[in-house]
Coordinates of C-alpha atoms and ligand atoms in Angstrom, one line a residue:
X39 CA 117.5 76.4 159.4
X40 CA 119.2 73.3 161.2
X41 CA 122.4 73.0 161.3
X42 CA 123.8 69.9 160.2
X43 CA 127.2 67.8 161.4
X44 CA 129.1 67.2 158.5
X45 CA 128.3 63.8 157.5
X46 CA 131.5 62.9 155.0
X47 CA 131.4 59.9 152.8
X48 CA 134.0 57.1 153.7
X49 CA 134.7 55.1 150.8
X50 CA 138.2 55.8 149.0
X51 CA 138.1 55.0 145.4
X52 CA 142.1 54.0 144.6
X53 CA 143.1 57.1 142.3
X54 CA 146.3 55.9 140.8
X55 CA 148.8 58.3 140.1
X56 CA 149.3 58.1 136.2
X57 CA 146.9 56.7 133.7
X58 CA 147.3 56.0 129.9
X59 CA 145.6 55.6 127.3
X60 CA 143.3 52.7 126.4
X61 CA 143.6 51.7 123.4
X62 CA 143.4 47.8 121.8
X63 CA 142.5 46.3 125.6
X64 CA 145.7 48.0 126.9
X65 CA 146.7 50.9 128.6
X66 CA 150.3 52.9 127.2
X67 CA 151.4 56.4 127.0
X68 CA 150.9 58.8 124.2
X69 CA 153.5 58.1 121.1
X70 CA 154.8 61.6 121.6
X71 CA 154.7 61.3 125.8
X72 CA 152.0 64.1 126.1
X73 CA 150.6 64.3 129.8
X74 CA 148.1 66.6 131.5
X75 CA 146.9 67.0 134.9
X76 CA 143.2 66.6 136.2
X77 CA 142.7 68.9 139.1
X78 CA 139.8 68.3 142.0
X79 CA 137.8 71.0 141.4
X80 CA 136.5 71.7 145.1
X81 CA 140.2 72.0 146.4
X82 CA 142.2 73.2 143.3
X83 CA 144.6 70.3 144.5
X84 CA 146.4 67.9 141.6
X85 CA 144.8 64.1 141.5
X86 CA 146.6 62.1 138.9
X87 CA 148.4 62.5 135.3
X88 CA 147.1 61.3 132.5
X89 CA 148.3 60.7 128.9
X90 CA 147.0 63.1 126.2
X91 CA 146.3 61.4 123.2
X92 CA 147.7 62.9 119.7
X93 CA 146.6 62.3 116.3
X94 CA 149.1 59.1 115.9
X95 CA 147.0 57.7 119.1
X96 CA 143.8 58.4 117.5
X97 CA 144.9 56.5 114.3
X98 CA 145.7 53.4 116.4
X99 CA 142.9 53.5 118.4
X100 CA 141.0 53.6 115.2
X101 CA 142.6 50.7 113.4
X102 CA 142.6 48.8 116.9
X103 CA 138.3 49.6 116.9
X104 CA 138.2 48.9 113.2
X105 CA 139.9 45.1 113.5
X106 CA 137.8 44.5 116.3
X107 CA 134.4 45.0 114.7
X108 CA 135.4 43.1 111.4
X109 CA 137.0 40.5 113.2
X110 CA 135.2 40.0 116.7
X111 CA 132.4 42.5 117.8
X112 CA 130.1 42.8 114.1
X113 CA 130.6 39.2 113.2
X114 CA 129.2 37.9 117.0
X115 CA 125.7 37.2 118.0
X116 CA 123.5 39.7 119.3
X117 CA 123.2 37.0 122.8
X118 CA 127.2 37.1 122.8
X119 CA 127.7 40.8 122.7
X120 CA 124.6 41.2 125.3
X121 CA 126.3 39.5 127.4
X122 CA 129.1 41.5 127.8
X123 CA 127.0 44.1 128.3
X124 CA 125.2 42.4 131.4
X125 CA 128.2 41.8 133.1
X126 CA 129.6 45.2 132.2
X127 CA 126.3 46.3 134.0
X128 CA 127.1 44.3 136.8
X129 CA 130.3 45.3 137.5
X130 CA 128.9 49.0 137.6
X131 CA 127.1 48.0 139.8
X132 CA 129.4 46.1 142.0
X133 CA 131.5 48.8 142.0
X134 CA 128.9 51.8 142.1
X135 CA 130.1 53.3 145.4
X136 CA 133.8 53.4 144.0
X137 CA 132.7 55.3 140.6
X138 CA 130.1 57.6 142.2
X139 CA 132.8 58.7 145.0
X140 CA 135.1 58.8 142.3
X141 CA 133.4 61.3 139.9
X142 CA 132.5 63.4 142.5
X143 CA 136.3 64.2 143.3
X144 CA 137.1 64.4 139.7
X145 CA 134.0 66.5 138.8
X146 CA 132.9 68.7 141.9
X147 CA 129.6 67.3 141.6
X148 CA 127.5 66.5 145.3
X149 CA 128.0 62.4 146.4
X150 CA 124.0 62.5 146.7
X151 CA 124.3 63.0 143.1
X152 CA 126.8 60.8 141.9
X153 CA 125.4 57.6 144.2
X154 CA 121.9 58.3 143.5
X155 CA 121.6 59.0 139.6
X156 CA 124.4 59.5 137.4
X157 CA 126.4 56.1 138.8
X158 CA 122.6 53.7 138.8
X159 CA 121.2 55.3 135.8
X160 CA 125.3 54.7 134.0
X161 CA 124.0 50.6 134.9
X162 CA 120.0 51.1 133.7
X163 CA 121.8 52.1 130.0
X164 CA 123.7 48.9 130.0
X165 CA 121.3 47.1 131.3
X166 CA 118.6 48.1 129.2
X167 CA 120.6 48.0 125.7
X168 CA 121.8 44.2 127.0
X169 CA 118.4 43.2 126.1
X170 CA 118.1 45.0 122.6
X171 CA 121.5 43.9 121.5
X172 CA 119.8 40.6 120.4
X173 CA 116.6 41.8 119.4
X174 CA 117.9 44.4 117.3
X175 CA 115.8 42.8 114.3
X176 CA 112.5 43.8 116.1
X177 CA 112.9 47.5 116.6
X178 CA 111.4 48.3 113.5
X179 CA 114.4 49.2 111.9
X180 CA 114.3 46.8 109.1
X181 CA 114.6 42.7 109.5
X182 CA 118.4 42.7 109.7
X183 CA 119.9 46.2 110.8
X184 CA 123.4 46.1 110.4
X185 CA 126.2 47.7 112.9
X186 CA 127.6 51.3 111.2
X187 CA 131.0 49.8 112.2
X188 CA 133.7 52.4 114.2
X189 CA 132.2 54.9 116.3
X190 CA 134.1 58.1 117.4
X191 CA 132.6 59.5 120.4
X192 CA 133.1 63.1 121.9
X193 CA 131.5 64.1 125.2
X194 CA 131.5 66.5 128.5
X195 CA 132.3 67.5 131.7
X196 CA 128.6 67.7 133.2
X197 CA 128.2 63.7 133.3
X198 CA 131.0 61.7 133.3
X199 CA 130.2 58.1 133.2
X200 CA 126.3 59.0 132.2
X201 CA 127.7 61.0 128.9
X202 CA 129.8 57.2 128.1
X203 CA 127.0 55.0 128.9
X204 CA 124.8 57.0 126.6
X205 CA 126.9 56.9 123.7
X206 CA 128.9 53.2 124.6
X207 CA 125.6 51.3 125.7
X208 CA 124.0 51.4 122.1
X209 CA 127.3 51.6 119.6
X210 CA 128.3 48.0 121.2
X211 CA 124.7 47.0 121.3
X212 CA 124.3 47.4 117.6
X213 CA 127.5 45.7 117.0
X214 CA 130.1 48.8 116.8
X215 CA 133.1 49.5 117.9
X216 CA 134.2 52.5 119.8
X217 CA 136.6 55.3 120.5
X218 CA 135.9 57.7 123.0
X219 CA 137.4 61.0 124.3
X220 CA 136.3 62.2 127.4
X221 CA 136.1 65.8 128.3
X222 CA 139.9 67.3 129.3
X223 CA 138.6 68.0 133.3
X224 CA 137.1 65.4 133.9
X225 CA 138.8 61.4 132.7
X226 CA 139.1 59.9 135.5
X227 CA 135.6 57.8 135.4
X228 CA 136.0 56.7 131.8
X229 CA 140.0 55.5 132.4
X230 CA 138.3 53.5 135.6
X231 CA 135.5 52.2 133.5
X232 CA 138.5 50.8 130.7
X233 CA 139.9 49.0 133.3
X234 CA 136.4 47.4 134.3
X235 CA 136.2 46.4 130.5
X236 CA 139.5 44.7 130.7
X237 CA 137.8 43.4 133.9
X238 CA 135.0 42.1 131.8
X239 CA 137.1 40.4 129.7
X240 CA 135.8 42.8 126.6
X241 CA 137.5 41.9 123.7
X242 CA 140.6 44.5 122.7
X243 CA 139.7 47.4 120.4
X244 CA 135.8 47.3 121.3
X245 CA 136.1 50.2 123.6
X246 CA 139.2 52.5 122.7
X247 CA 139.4 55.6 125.6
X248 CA 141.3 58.6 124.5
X249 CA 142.3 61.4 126.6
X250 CA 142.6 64.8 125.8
X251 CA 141.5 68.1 125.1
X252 CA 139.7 69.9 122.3
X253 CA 142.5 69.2 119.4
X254 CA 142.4 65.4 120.6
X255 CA 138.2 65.5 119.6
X256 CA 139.1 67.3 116.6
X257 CA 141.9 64.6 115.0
X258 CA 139.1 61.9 116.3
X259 CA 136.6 63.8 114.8
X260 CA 139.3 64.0 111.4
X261 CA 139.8 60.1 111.4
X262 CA 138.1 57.7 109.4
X263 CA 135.7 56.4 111.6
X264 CA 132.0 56.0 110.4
X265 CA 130.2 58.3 112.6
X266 CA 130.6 60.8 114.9
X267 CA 128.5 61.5 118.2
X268 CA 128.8 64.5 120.2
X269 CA 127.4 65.8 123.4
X270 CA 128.7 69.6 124.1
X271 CA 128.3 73.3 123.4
X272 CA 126.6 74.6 120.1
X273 CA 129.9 76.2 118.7
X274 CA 131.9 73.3 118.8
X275 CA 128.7 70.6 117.7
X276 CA 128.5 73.7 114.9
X277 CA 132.2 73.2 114.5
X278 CA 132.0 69.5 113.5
X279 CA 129.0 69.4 111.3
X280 CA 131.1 71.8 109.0
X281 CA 134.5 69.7 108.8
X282 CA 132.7 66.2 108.3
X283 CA 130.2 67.8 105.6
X284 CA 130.4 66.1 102.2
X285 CA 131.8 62.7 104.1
X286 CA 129.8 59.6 104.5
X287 CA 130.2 59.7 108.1
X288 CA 127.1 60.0 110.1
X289 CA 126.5 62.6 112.6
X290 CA 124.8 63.0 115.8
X291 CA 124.9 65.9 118.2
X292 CA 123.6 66.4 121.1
X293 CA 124.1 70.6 122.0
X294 CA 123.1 73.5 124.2
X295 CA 119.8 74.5 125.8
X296 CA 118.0 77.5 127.5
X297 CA 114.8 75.7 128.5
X298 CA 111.4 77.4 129.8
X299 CA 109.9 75.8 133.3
X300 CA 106.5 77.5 132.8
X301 CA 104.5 77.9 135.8
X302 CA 100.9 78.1 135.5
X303 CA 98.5 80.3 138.4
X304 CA 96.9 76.2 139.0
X305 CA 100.1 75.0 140.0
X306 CA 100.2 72.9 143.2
X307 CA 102.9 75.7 144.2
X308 CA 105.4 73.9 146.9
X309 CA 105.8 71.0 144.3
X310 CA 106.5 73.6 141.5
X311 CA 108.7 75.6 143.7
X312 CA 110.8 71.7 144.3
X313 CA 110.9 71.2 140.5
X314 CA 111.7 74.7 139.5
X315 CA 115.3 74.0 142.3
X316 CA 115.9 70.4 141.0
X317 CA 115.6 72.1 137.1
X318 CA 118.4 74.8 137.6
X319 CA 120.1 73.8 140.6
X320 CA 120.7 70.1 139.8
X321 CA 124.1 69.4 139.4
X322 CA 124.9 73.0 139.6
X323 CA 122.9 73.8 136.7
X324 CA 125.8 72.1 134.4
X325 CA 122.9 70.2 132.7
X326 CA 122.3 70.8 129.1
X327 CA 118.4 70.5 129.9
X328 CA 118.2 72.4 132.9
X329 CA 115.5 74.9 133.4
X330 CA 117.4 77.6 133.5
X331 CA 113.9 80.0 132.2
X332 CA 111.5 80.5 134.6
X333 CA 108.5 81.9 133.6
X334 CA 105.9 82.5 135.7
X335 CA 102.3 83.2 135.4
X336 CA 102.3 87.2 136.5
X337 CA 99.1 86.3 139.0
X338 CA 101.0 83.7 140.9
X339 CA 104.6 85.1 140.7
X340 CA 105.4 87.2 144.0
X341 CA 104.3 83.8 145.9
X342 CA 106.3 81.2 143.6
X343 CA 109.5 83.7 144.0
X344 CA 108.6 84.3 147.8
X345 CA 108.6 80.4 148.3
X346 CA 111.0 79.8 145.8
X347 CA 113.7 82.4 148.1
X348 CA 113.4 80.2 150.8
X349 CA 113.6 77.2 149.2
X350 CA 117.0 78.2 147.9
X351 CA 118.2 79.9 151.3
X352 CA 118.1 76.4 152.5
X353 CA 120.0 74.8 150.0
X354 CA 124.0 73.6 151.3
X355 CA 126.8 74.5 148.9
X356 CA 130.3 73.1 149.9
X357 CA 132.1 69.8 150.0
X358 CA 130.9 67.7 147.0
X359 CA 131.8 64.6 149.0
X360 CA 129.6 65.2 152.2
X361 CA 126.1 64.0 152.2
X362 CA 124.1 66.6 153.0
X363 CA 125.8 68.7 149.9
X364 CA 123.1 69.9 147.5
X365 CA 125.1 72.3 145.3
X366 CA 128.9 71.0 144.7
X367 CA 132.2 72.8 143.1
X368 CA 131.9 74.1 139.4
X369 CA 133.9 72.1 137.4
X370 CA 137.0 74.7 136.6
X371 CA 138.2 77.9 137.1
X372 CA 137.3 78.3 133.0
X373 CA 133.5 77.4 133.4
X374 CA 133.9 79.5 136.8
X375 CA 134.6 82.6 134.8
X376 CA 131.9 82.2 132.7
X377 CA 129.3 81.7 134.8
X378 CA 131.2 84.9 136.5
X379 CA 131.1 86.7 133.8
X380 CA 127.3 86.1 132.1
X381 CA 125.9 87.0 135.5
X382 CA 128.0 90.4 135.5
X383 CA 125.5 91.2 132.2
X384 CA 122.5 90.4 134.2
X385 CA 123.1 93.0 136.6
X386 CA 124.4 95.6 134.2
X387 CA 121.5 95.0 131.7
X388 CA 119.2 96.0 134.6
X389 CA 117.4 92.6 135.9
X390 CA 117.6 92.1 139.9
X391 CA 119.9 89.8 141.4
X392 CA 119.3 87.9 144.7
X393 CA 121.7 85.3 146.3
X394 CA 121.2 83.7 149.9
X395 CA 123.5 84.4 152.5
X396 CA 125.7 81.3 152.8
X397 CA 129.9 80.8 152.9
X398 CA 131.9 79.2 150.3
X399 CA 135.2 77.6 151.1
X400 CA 138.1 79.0 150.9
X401 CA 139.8 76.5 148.3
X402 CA 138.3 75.3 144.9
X403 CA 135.4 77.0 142.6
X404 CA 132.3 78.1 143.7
X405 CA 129.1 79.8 143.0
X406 CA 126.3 80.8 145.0
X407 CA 122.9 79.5 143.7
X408 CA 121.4 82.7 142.3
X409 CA 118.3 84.1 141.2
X410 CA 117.3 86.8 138.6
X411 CA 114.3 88.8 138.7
X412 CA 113.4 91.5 136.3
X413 CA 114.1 89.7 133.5
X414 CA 113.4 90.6 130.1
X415 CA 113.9 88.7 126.5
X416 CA 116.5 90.9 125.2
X417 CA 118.8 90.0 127.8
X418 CA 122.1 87.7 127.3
X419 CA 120.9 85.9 130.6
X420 CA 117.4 85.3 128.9
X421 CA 119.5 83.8 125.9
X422 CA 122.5 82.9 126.6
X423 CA 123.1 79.5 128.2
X424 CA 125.2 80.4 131.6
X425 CA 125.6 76.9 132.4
X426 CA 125.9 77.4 136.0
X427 CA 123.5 77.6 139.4
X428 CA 121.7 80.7 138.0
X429 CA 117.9 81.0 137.0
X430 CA 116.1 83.8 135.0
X431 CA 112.6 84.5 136.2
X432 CA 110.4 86.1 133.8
X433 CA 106.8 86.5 134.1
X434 CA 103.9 85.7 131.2
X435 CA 100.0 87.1 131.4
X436 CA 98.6 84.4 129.2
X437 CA 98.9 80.9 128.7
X438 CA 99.6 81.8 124.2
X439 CA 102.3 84.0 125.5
X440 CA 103.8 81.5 128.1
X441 CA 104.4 79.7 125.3
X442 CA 105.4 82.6 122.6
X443 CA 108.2 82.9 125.3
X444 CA 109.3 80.3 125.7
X445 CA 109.8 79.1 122.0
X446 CA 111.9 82.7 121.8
X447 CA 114.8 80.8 121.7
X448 CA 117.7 79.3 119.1
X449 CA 117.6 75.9 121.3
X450 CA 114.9 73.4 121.3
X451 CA 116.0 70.9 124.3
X452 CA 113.9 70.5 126.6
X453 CA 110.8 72.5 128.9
X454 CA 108.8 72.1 132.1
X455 CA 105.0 72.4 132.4
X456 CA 103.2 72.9 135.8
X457 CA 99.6 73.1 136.4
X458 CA 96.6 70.8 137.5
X459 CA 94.8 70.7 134.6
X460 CA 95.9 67.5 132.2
X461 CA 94.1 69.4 128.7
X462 CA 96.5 72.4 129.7
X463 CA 99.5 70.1 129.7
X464 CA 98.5 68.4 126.3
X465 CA 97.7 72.2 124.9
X466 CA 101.3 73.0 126.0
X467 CA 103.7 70.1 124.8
X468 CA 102.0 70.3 121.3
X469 CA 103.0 73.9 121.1
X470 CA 106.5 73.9 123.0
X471 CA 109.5 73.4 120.6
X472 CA 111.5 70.7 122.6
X473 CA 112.4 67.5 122.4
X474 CA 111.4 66.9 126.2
X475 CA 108.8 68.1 127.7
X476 CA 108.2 67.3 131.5
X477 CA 104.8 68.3 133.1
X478 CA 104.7 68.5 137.0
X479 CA 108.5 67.0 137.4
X480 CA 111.2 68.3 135.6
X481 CA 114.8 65.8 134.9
X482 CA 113.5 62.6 134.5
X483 CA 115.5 60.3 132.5
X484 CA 115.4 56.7 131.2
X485 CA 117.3 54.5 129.6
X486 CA 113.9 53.7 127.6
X487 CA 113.0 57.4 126.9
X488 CA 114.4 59.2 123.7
X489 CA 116.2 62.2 124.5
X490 CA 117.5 64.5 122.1
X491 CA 117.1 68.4 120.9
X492 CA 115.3 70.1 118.2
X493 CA 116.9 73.6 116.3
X494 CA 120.1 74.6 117.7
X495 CA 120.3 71.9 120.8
X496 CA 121.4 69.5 117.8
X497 CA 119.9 66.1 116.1
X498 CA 119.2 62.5 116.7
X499 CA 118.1 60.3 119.6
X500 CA 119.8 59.0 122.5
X501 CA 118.0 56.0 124.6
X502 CA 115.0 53.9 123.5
X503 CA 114.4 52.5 120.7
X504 CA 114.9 56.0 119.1
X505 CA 118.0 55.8 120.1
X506 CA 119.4 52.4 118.1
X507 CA 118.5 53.7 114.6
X508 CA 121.9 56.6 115.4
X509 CA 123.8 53.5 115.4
X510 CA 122.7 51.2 113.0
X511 CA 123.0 51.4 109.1
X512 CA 118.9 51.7 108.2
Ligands
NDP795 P1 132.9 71.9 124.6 O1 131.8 71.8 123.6 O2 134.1 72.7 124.2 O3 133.3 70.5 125.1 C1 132.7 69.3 124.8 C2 133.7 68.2 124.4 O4 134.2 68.5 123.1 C3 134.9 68.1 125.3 O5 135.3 66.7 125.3 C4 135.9 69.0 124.5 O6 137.2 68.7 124.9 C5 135.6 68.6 123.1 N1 136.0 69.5 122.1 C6 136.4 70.8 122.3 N2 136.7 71.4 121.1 C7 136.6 70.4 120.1 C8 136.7 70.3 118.7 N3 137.1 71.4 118.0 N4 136.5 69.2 118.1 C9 136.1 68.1 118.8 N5 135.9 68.1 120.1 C10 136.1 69.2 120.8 O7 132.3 72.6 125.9 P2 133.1 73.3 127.1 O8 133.5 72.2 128.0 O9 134.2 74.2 126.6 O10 132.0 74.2 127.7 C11 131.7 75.4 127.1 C12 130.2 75.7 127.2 O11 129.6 74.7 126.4 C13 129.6 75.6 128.6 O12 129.7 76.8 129.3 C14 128.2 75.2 128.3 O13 127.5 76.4 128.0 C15 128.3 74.4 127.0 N6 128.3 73.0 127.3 C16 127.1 72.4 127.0 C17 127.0 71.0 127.2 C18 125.8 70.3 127.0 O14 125.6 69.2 127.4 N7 124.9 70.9 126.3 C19 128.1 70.2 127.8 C20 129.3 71.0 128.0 C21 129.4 72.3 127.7 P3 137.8 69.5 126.2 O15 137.2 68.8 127.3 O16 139.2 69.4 126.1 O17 137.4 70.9 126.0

């Protein structure tokens, strides 16, 4: 392997040293003073303070969203409000080197990442839902779809700024109003994107950012607002579909995953071994849709794992924010420990465990990209979702029990097909139970594709044209 000179990005994003909370177009501190820390995760060391909003902040941020959309945001035109969302677009844009330098220090996650896909595809969502905001009465939703009105919005740690435009984009293009409470580790991207909405000249109360931890999601989730969108684990989606039963607010939720990346003996091999890395290893496996299941067709398997080892020997883990960084810090000690942890079952339960030979740094939270062989169904890392740089090979004989497999599962997000034949592909997304199903790539997304889960990975549509009809009242 070639040794590479470390090849560290440049650009400084200015981290200030206290943020508050965002609520009607200002920022302030919590009415009780709360603060909490956000940590980088690939050096352990302190970035900023940040406000924690209580359940007093939530109500004002609530009535601040509420006046807005009665007042300013529902009664505009469609053109008006698209507007804003162009030049919020734009100053993504502008600003794209800042934010993707930015999240990476806040979130661990590589700069390749950040700069190349979560940062330009944060822009596509605004861009794209600027052009349905004023043509909202041709999505076949009905000849005059109306906005829901205040939107409370509850997402993770994995994406950042993607998680916000994929819930903000829509809500404001339909004509709602917002509050949003980004995950506890990881605020710094969604307090930087208030200030570009102030920079945008947004109206106050349209976007409302909250800070917090769980209880802050919970007294948001409490308030009256008239729907509720999540993005996060199963128990706590699970958690909120039980305390707003019997409301009227809506609810969409957007949950775990254990997705199947089936490999097929026709597979062009090296471009399976590529997507079968960029499904678990992405983002170091903290994607909801990753392809954390491999399963392989028994004929072909001791080559795809052969290739698939060296593949992954080649694969840099260490500073998020040098360029040739493929795998970055996990996101906190507590997701650290868990990852930790699940793996620990793997190897007692008996499957093989294979890691390649490379140093970690000293400071921060990291995990090697592993690799489990010898898997069987029963297993908690067959199951479970370990949310973390580590795949479960398993091997199928038949093409009916490739896919028996790989609907043995509570979740329903997302799978991977690979083979050369096109009639296979079609045979195998009508039988898969997923939402997505990718053949020959694997974690492709658009602003004008529907994503979403089926079973226990949750309900509803985010992106396309789908994706309106969560946030308008049809
Ligand atoms: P959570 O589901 O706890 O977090 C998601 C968001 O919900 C965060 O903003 C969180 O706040 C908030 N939250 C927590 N409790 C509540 C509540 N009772 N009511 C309302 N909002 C709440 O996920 P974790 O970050 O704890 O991760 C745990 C596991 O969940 C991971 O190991 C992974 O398996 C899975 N996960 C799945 C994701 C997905 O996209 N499918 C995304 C994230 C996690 P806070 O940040 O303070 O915890």
């Amino acid at each position: 392997m070639f040794e590479y000179a470390p090849s560290p990005e440049s650009v400084r994003p200015q981290i200030k040293e206290h943020y508050g909370l965002f609520i009607d177009g200002e920022f302030g501190d919590a009415e009780d003073g709360a603060v909490f820390k956000s940590i980088n995760p690939s050096t352990e060391e302190a970035l900023f303070t940040v406000a924690e909003a209580g359940e007093a902040d939530v109500r004002l941020a609530v009535t601040a969203a509420r006046r807005a959309q009665e007042t300013v945001w529902g009664p505009m035109s469609g053109t008006e409000r698209g507007k804003y969302l162009f030049r919020i677009a734009r100053l993504l844009q502008e600003r794209a080197r800042e934010f993707a330098v930015a999240e990476s220090i806040d979130n661990g996650k590589p700069i390749k990442e950040t700069r190349d896909f979560d940062v330009p595809t944060a822009a596509q969502h605004f861009f794209y839902h600027a052009g349905w905001a004023d043509k909202l009465a041709y999505a076949g939703l009905g000849a005059d779809p109306r906005p829901l009105g205040v939107i409370g919005q509850v997402i993770p740690w994995n994406f950042p700024l993607l998680m916000l435009s994929w819930k903000i984009a829509p809500a404001l293009a339909c004509g709602n109003t917002v509050v949003l409470k980004p995950a506890e580790t990881t605020p710094l991207t969604a307090l930087m994107f208030a200030e570009l909405c102030q920079e945008a000249d947004l109206p106050p109360g349209v976007i409302n950012i909250l800070p917090g931890a769980g209880a802050t999601g919970a007294a948001l989730v409490d308030s009256p607002v008239d729907k509720v969108a999540f993005t996060g684990s199963t128990a706590v989606g699970r958690a909120i579909a039980k305390s707003i039963a019997g409301s009227k607010k809506k609810l969409t939720l957007e949950l775990g995953g254990k997705a199947a990346n089936i490999v097929f003996d026709d597979a062009p091999i090296d471009q399976a071994v590529e997507g079968i890395v960029n499904g678990i290893f992405f983002n170091q496996g903290h994607v909801c849709c990753a392809g954390s299941r491999l399963l392989v067709q028994e004929s072909v398997a001791d080559d795809v794992l052969e290739r698939l080892k060296a593949r992954v020997a080649t694969l840099r883990v260490g500073d998020p924010l040098d360029k040739n960084t493929d795998i970055g810090a996990i996101n906190s000690a507590e997701q650290l420990s868990r990852i930790q942890a699940l793996t620990e079952t793997g190897a007692g339960e008996g499957a093989e465990v294979w890691q390649p030979a490379c140093d970690l740094p000293e400071r921060g939270f990291w995990f090697r990209p592993t690799v489990f062989t010898g898997v069987q169904q029963s297993m908690r890392i067959a199951k479970e979702e370990i949310f973390g740089p580590v795949l479960s090979v398993l091997t199928f004989r038949t093409p009916d029990e490739a896919i028996a497999k790989a609907n043995n599962t509570p979740y329903g997000l997302s799978a991977g097909v690979w083979t050369e034949k096109g009639s296979k592909i079609l045979w195998a997304a009508e039988r898969l139970r997923a939402g997505v199903v990718w053949a020959n790539t694997f974690n492709q997304f658009d602003a004008a594709s529907p994503f979403g889960g089926l079973k226990e990975s949750g309900y509803g549509r985010e992106g396309g044209r789908q994706g309106l009809e969560a946030y308008l009242d049809v």
